[in-house]
Amino acid sequence: MSRTFSIIKPDATRRNLTGAVNAVIEAAGLRIVAQKRVKLSTAQAEAFYGVHKERPFFGELVKQMTAEPVVVQVLEADDAVPKYRAVMGATNPEQADEGTIRKLFALSIGENSVHGSDSDENAAIEIAQFFTEEEIVG
Ligand code: CMP
């Protein structure tokens, strides 16, 4: 079993799609072992996406991620990181496969409904930004 970190983004929470996204996650065999709805501060969003701070879309990304609440989650499965990336689909929803979360729900590359960790190492870092071990119940 391994873990990945997920965010259901403001474009999805705004449209009341938390349950719909979770249904796709669970149908794919990922278990939601921790979850909370939070409003990110600008400092939290900037820290979370620090790796992108030189990218031209950084300002817009931080603005979008702090505009409405998000749902942060820990997902568990065998090979959770690649499994969730497959379930999410490509970053750009125009390139996402049928049946993926981004194909089903995303509005654009910026408002792409979900975030998922890109490696086990980053999953551990991202999980620790939002959850204590006691809050993760498998
Ligand atoms: P996410 O997986 O959360 O990681 C960084 C986010 O930046 C990405 O999803 C997109 O929502 C957002 N983003 C906006 N524009 C771009 C872009 N041109 N390339 C990659 N990511 C982008």
Coordinates of N, CA and C and ligand atoms in Angstrom, one line a residue:
M1 N 0.8 -1.2 0.0 CA 0.0 0.0 0.0 C 0.9 1.3 0.0
S2 N 0.5 2.3 -0.8 CA 1.2 3.5 -0.7 C 0.2 4.6 -0.7
R3 N 0.6 5.9 -0.6 CA -0.3 7.0 -0.4 C 0.1 8.1 -1.5
T4 N -1.0 8.8 -1.8 CA -0.8 10.1 -2.6 C -1.6 11.2 -2.0
F5 N -1.3 12.4 -2.4 CA -2.0 13.6 -1.9 C -2.8 14.1 -3.0
S6 N -4.1 14.5 -2.7 CA -5.0 15.0 -3.7 C -5.6 16.3 -3.2
I7 N -5.9 17.2 -4.1 CA -6.7 18.4 -3.9 C -7.8 18.4 -4.9
I8 N -9.1 18.5 -4.3 CA -10.2 18.8 -5.2 C -10.3 20.4 -5.2
K9 N -10.1 20.9 -6.4 CA -9.8 22.4 -6.5 C -11.0 23.2 -6.5
P10 N -10.9 24.5 -6.4 CA -12.0 25.4 -6.3 C -13.0 25.4 -7.4
D11 N -12.5 25.1 -8.7 CA -13.5 25.0 -9.8 C -14.5 23.9 -9.5
A12 N -14.0 22.8 -8.9 CA -14.9 21.7 -8.6 C -15.8 21.9 -7.4
T13 N -15.2 22.4 -6.3 CA -16.0 22.6 -5.1 C -17.1 23.6 -5.3
R14 N -16.7 24.7 -6.2 CA -17.7 25.7 -6.5 C -18.9 25.1 -7.2
R15 N -18.7 24.1 -8.0 CA -19.8 23.5 -8.8 C -20.4 22.3 -8.1
N16 N -20.1 22.1 -6.8 CA -20.6 21.1 -6.0 C -20.3 19.7 -6.5
L17 N -19.1 19.5 -6.9 CA -18.6 18.2 -7.5 C -17.8 17.4 -6.6
T18 N -17.7 17.7 -5.3 CA -16.8 16.9 -4.4 C -17.2 15.4 -4.5
G19 N -18.5 15.2 -4.3 CA -19.0 13.8 -4.3 C -18.8 13.1 -5.6
A20 N -19.0 13.8 -6.7 CA -18.8 13.2 -8.0 C -17.3 12.9 -8.3
V21 N -16.4 13.7 -7.8 CA -15.0 13.4 -8.0 C -14.6 12.2 -7.1
N22 N -15.1 12.2 -5.8 CA -14.8 11.1 -4.9 C -15.4 9.8 -5.5
A23 N -16.5 9.8 -6.2 CA -17.1 8.6 -6.7 C -16.1 8.0 -7.8
V24 N -15.5 8.9 -8.6 CA -14.5 8.4 -9.6 C -13.3 7.8 -8.9
I25 N -12.8 8.5 -7.8 CA -11.6 8.1 -7.1 C -11.9 6.7 -6.5
E26 N -13.1 6.5 -5.8 CA -13.4 5.3 -5.2 C -13.6 4.1 -6.2
A27 N -14.3 4.5 -7.3 CA -14.5 3.4 -8.3 C -13.2 2.9 -8.9
A28 N -12.2 3.7 -8.8 CA -10.9 3.3 -9.4 C -10.1 2.5 -8.3
G29 N -10.6 2.3 -7.1 CA -9.9 1.5 -6.2 C -9.0 2.2 -5.2
L30 N -9.0 3.5 -5.3 CA -8.3 4.3 -4.3 C -9.2 4.6 -3.1
R31 N -8.6 4.4 -1.9 CA -9.3 4.7 -0.6 C -9.0 6.1 -0.1
I32 N -10.1 6.8 0.3 CA -9.9 8.2 0.9 C -9.7 7.9 2.4
V33 N -8.4 8.0 2.8 CA -8.1 7.7 4.2 C -7.9 8.9 5.1
A34 N -8.0 10.1 4.5 CA -8.1 11.4 5.2 C -8.7 12.4 4.2
Q35 N -9.4 13.3 4.8 CA -10.1 14.4 3.9 C -10.5 15.5 4.8
K36 N -10.3 16.8 4.3 CA -10.9 17.9 4.9 C -11.1 19.0 3.9
R37 N -12.1 19.9 4.2 CA -12.4 21.0 3.3 C -11.7 22.2 4.0
V38 N -10.9 23.0 3.3 CA -10.2 24.1 3.9 C -10.2 25.2 2.8
K39 N -10.0 26.5 3.3 CA -9.8 27.6 2.5 C -8.3 27.9 2.6
L40 N -7.6 27.8 1.4 CA -6.1 28.0 1.5 C -5.8 29.5 1.6
S41 N -4.8 29.8 2.4 CA -4.4 31.2 2.4 C -3.4 31.4 1.2
T42 N -3.1 32.7 0.9 CA -2.2 32.9 -0.2 C -0.8 32.3 0.2
A43 N -0.4 32.4 1.4 CA 0.9 31.9 1.8 C 0.9 30.4 1.7
Q44 N -0.2 29.7 2.0 CA -0.2 28.2 1.9 C -0.1 27.8 0.4
A45 N -0.9 28.5 -0.4 CA -0.9 28.2 -1.9 C 0.5 28.4 -2.5
E46 N 1.1 29.6 -2.1 CA 2.4 29.9 -2.6 C 3.5 28.9 -2.2
A47 N 3.4 28.4 -0.9 CA 4.3 27.4 -0.4 C 4.0 26.1 -1.1
F48 N 2.8 25.7 -1.3 CA 2.5 24.4 -1.9 C 3.0 24.3 -3.3
Y49 N 2.8 25.4 -4.1 CA 3.2 25.4 -5.5 C 4.5 26.1 -5.7
G50 N 5.4 26.2 -4.6 CA 6.6 26.9 -4.7 C 7.5 26.4 -5.9
V51 N 7.4 25.2 -6.3 CA 8.2 24.7 -7.4 C 7.9 25.4 -8.7
H52 N 6.6 26.0 -8.8 CA 6.2 26.7 -10.0 C 6.3 28.2 -9.9
K53 N 7.1 28.7 -8.9 CA 7.0 30.2 -8.7 C 7.6 31.0 -9.8
E54 N 8.4 30.4 -10.6 CA 9.0 31.2 -11.8 C 8.1 31.1 -13.0
R55 N 7.1 30.2 -13.0 CA 6.3 30.0 -14.2 C 5.3 31.1 -14.4
P56 N 5.0 31.4 -15.7 CA 4.1 32.6 -16.0 C 2.7 32.5 -15.4
F57 N 2.3 31.2 -15.1 CA 0.9 31.1 -14.6 C 0.8 31.1 -13.1
F58 N 2.0 31.3 -12.4 CA 2.0 31.1 -10.9 C 1.0 32.1 -10.2
G59 N 1.0 33.3 -10.6 CA 0.0 34.3 -10.0 C -1.4 33.9 -10.1
E60 N -1.8 33.5 -11.3 CA -3.1 33.0 -11.6 C -3.5 31.8 -10.8
L61 N -2.5 30.8 -10.8 CA -2.7 29.6 -10.1 C -3.0 29.8 -8.6
V62 N -2.2 30.7 -8.0 CA -2.4 31.0 -6.5 C -3.8 31.7 -6.3
K63 N -4.1 32.6 -7.3 CA -5.4 33.3 -7.2 C -6.6 32.3 -7.3
Q64 N -6.5 31.4 -8.2 CA -7.5 30.4 -8.4 C -7.6 29.4 -7.2
M65 N -6.5 29.0 -6.6 CA -6.5 28.0 -5.6 C -6.9 28.6 -4.2
T66 N -7.0 30.0 -4.1 CA -7.4 30.6 -2.9 C -8.8 31.3 -3.0
A67 N -9.4 31.1 -4.2 CA -10.6 31.8 -4.5 C -11.8 31.2 -3.7
E68 N -11.8 29.9 -3.6 CA -12.9 29.2 -2.9 C -12.3 28.0 -2.1
P69 N -13.1 27.4 -1.3 CA -12.5 26.2 -0.5 C -12.0 25.1 -1.5
V70 N -11.1 24.4 -0.9 CA -10.6 23.1 -1.6 C -10.9 22.0 -0.6
V71 N -10.8 20.8 -1.2 CA -10.8 19.6 -0.3 C -9.5 18.9 -0.5
V72 N -8.8 18.8 0.6 CA -7.5 18.1 0.6 C -7.7 16.6 1.1
Q73 N -6.9 15.7 0.5 CA -7.2 14.3 0.8 C -5.9 13.5 0.8
V74 N -5.9 12.4 1.5 CA -4.9 11.4 1.3 C -5.6 10.2 0.8
L75 N -5.0 9.6 -0.3 CA -5.5 8.5 -1.0 C -4.6 7.3 -0.8
E76 N -5.1 6.1 -0.7 CA -4.3 4.9 -0.5 C -4.6 3.9 -1.5
A77 N -3.6 3.2 -2.0 CA -3.8 2.1 -2.9 C -2.4 1.5 -3.2
D78 N -2.4 0.4 -3.9 CA -1.1 -0.1 -4.4 C -0.7 0.9 -5.5
D79 N 0.5 1.3 -5.5 CA 1.0 2.3 -6.5 C 0.1 3.5 -6.6
A80 N -0.2 4.1 -5.4 CA -1.2 5.2 -5.4 C -0.9 6.4 -6.3
V81 N 0.4 6.8 -6.4 CA 0.8 8.0 -7.2 C 0.4 7.8 -8.6
P82 N 1.0 6.7 -9.3 CA 0.6 6.5 -10.7 C -0.8 6.2 -10.9
K83 N -1.4 5.5 -10.0 CA -2.8 5.1 -10.1 C -3.7 6.4 -10.2
Y84 N -3.4 7.3 -9.2 CA -4.3 8.5 -9.2 C -4.0 9.4 -10.4
R85 N -2.7 9.5 -10.8 CA -2.4 10.3 -12.0 C -3.2 9.8 -13.2
A86 N -3.3 8.4 -13.3 CA -4.1 7.9 -14.4 C -5.6 8.2 -14.3
V87 N -6.1 8.2 -13.1 CA -7.5 8.5 -12.8 C -7.8 10.0 -13.1
M88 N -6.8 10.9 -12.8 CA -7.0 12.3 -13.0 C -7.0 12.7 -14.5
G89 N -6.1 12.0 -15.3 CA -6.0 12.4 -16.7 C -4.9 13.5 -16.8
A90 N -4.7 13.8 -18.1 CA -3.6 14.8 -18.4 C -4.0 16.2 -17.8
T91 N -2.9 17.0 -17.4 CA -3.1 18.3 -16.8 C -4.0 19.2 -17.7
N92 N -3.8 19.1 -19.0 CA -4.7 19.9 -19.9 C -5.9 19.0 -20.2
P93 N -7.1 19.4 -19.8 CA -8.2 18.5 -20.0 C -8.5 18.2 -21.5
E94 N -8.0 19.0 -22.4 CA -8.2 18.7 -23.8 C -7.4 17.5 -24.2
Q95 N -6.4 17.1 -23.5 CA -5.6 15.9 -23.7 C -5.9 14.8 -22.8
A96 N -6.9 14.9 -22.0 CA -7.2 13.9 -21.0 C -8.0 12.8 -21.6
D97 N -7.8 11.5 -21.2 CA -8.5 10.4 -21.7 C -10.0 10.4 -21.2
E98 N -10.8 9.7 -22.0 CA -12.2 9.6 -21.6 C -12.3 8.9 -20.2
G99 N -13.3 9.3 -19.4 CA -13.5 8.7 -18.1 C -12.6 9.2 -17.0
T100 N -11.6 10.0 -17.4 CA -10.7 10.6 -16.3 C -11.5 11.8 -15.7
I101 N -11.0 12.1 -14.4 CA -11.6 13.2 -13.7 C -11.6 14.5 -14.5
R102 N -10.4 14.8 -15.1 CA -10.2 16.0 -15.8 C -11.0 16.1 -17.1
K103 N -11.2 14.9 -17.8 CA -12.0 14.9 -19.0 C -13.5 15.1 -18.6
L104 N -13.9 14.5 -17.5 CA -15.3 14.6 -17.0 C -15.6 16.0 -16.5
F105 N -14.7 16.7 -15.8 CA -15.1 17.8 -15.0 C -14.3 19.1 -15.3
A106 N -13.0 19.0 -15.7 CA -12.2 20.2 -15.8 C -12.7 21.2 -16.8
L107 N -12.4 22.5 -16.5 CA -12.8 23.6 -17.3 C -11.7 24.1 -18.3
S108 N -10.4 23.9 -17.8 CA -9.3 24.4 -18.5 C -8.0 23.9 -17.8
I109 N -6.8 24.2 -18.4 CA -5.6 23.7 -17.8 C -5.4 24.3 -16.4
G110 N -5.9 25.5 -16.2 CA -5.8 26.2 -14.9 C -6.8 25.7 -13.9
E111 N -8.1 25.6 -14.4 CA -9.2 25.1 -13.6 C -9.4 23.6 -13.9
N112 N -8.4 22.8 -13.5 CA -8.5 21.4 -13.9 C -8.9 20.4 -12.8
S113 N -9.7 21.0 -11.9 CA -10.5 20.2 -10.9 C -9.8 19.4 -9.8
V114 N -8.6 18.9 -10.2 CA -7.9 18.1 -9.1 C -6.3 18.3 -9.3
H115 N -5.7 18.1 -8.2 CA -4.2 18.0 -8.1 C -3.9 16.6 -7.6
G116 N -2.8 16.0 -8.0 CA -2.3 14.8 -7.4 C -0.8 14.8 -7.4
S117 N -0.2 14.2 -6.4 CA 1.3 14.2 -6.3 C 1.9 13.5 -7.5
D118 N 3.2 14.0 -7.8 CA 3.9 13.4 -9.0 C 5.0 12.4 -8.6
S119 N 5.2 12.1 -7.3 CA 6.1 11.1 -6.9 C 5.8 10.8 -5.5
D120 N 6.3 9.6 -5.0 CA 6.1 9.2 -3.6 C 6.8 10.2 -2.7
E121 N 7.9 10.7 -3.1 CA 8.6 11.7 -2.2 C 7.8 13.0 -2.1
N122 N 7.3 13.5 -3.2 CA 6.4 14.7 -3.1 C 5.1 14.4 -2.4
A123 N 4.6 13.2 -2.5 CA 3.4 12.8 -1.8 C 3.6 13.0 -0.3
A124 N 4.7 12.5 0.2 CA 5.0 12.6 1.7 C 5.1 14.0 2.1
I125 N 5.8 14.8 1.3 CA 5.9 16.3 1.6 C 4.6 17.0 1.6
E126 N 3.8 16.7 0.6 CA 2.5 17.4 0.4 C 1.5 17.0 1.5
I127 N 1.5 15.7 1.9 CA 0.6 15.1 2.9 C 0.9 15.8 4.2
A128 N 2.2 16.0 4.5 CA 2.7 16.6 5.8 C 2.3 18.1 5.9
Q129 N 2.1 18.7 4.8 CA 1.7 20.1 4.8 C 0.2 20.3 5.3
F130 N -0.6 19.2 5.3 CA -2.0 19.4 5.6 C -2.5 18.4 6.7
F131 N -1.8 17.3 6.9 CA -2.3 16.2 7.8 C -1.2 15.8 8.8
T132 N -1.6 15.5 10.0 CA -0.8 14.7 10.9 C -1.0 13.2 10.7
E133 N -0.1 12.4 11.2 CA -0.3 11.0 11.0 C -1.6 10.5 11.7
E134 N -2.0 11.1 12.8 CA -3.2 10.7 13.6 C -4.4 11.0 12.8
E135 N -4.4 11.9 11.8 CA -5.6 12.2 11.0 C -5.8 11.3 9.8
I136 N -4.8 10.4 9.6 CA -4.9 9.5 8.4 C -5.3 8.2 9.0
V137 N -6.5 7.7 8.6 CA -7.0 6.5 9.1 C -7.4 5.6 8.0
G138 N -6.6 4.5 7.8 CA -6.8 3.6 6.7 C -7.9 2.6 6.9
Ligands
CMP1 P1 -1.5 20.8 -10.8 O1 -1.4 19.4 -11.0 O2 -2.2 21.3 -9.6 O3 0.0 21.5 -10.7 C1 0.3 22.8 -11.1 C2 -0.9 23.5 -11.7 O4 -0.7 24.7 -12.5 C3 -1.6 22.6 -12.7 O5 -2.2 21.5 -12.1 C4 -2.5 23.5 -13.5 O6 -3.8 23.6 -12.8 C5 -1.8 24.9 -13.3 N1 -1.4 25.4 -14.6 C6 -1.9 26.5 -15.2 N2 -1.3 26.7 -16.4 C7 -0.5 25.7 -16.6 C8 0.4 25.3 -17.7 N3 0.5 26.1 -18.8 N4 1.1 24.2 -17.5 C9 1.0 23.4 -16.4 N5 0.2 23.7 -15.4 C10 -0.5 24.8 -15.5

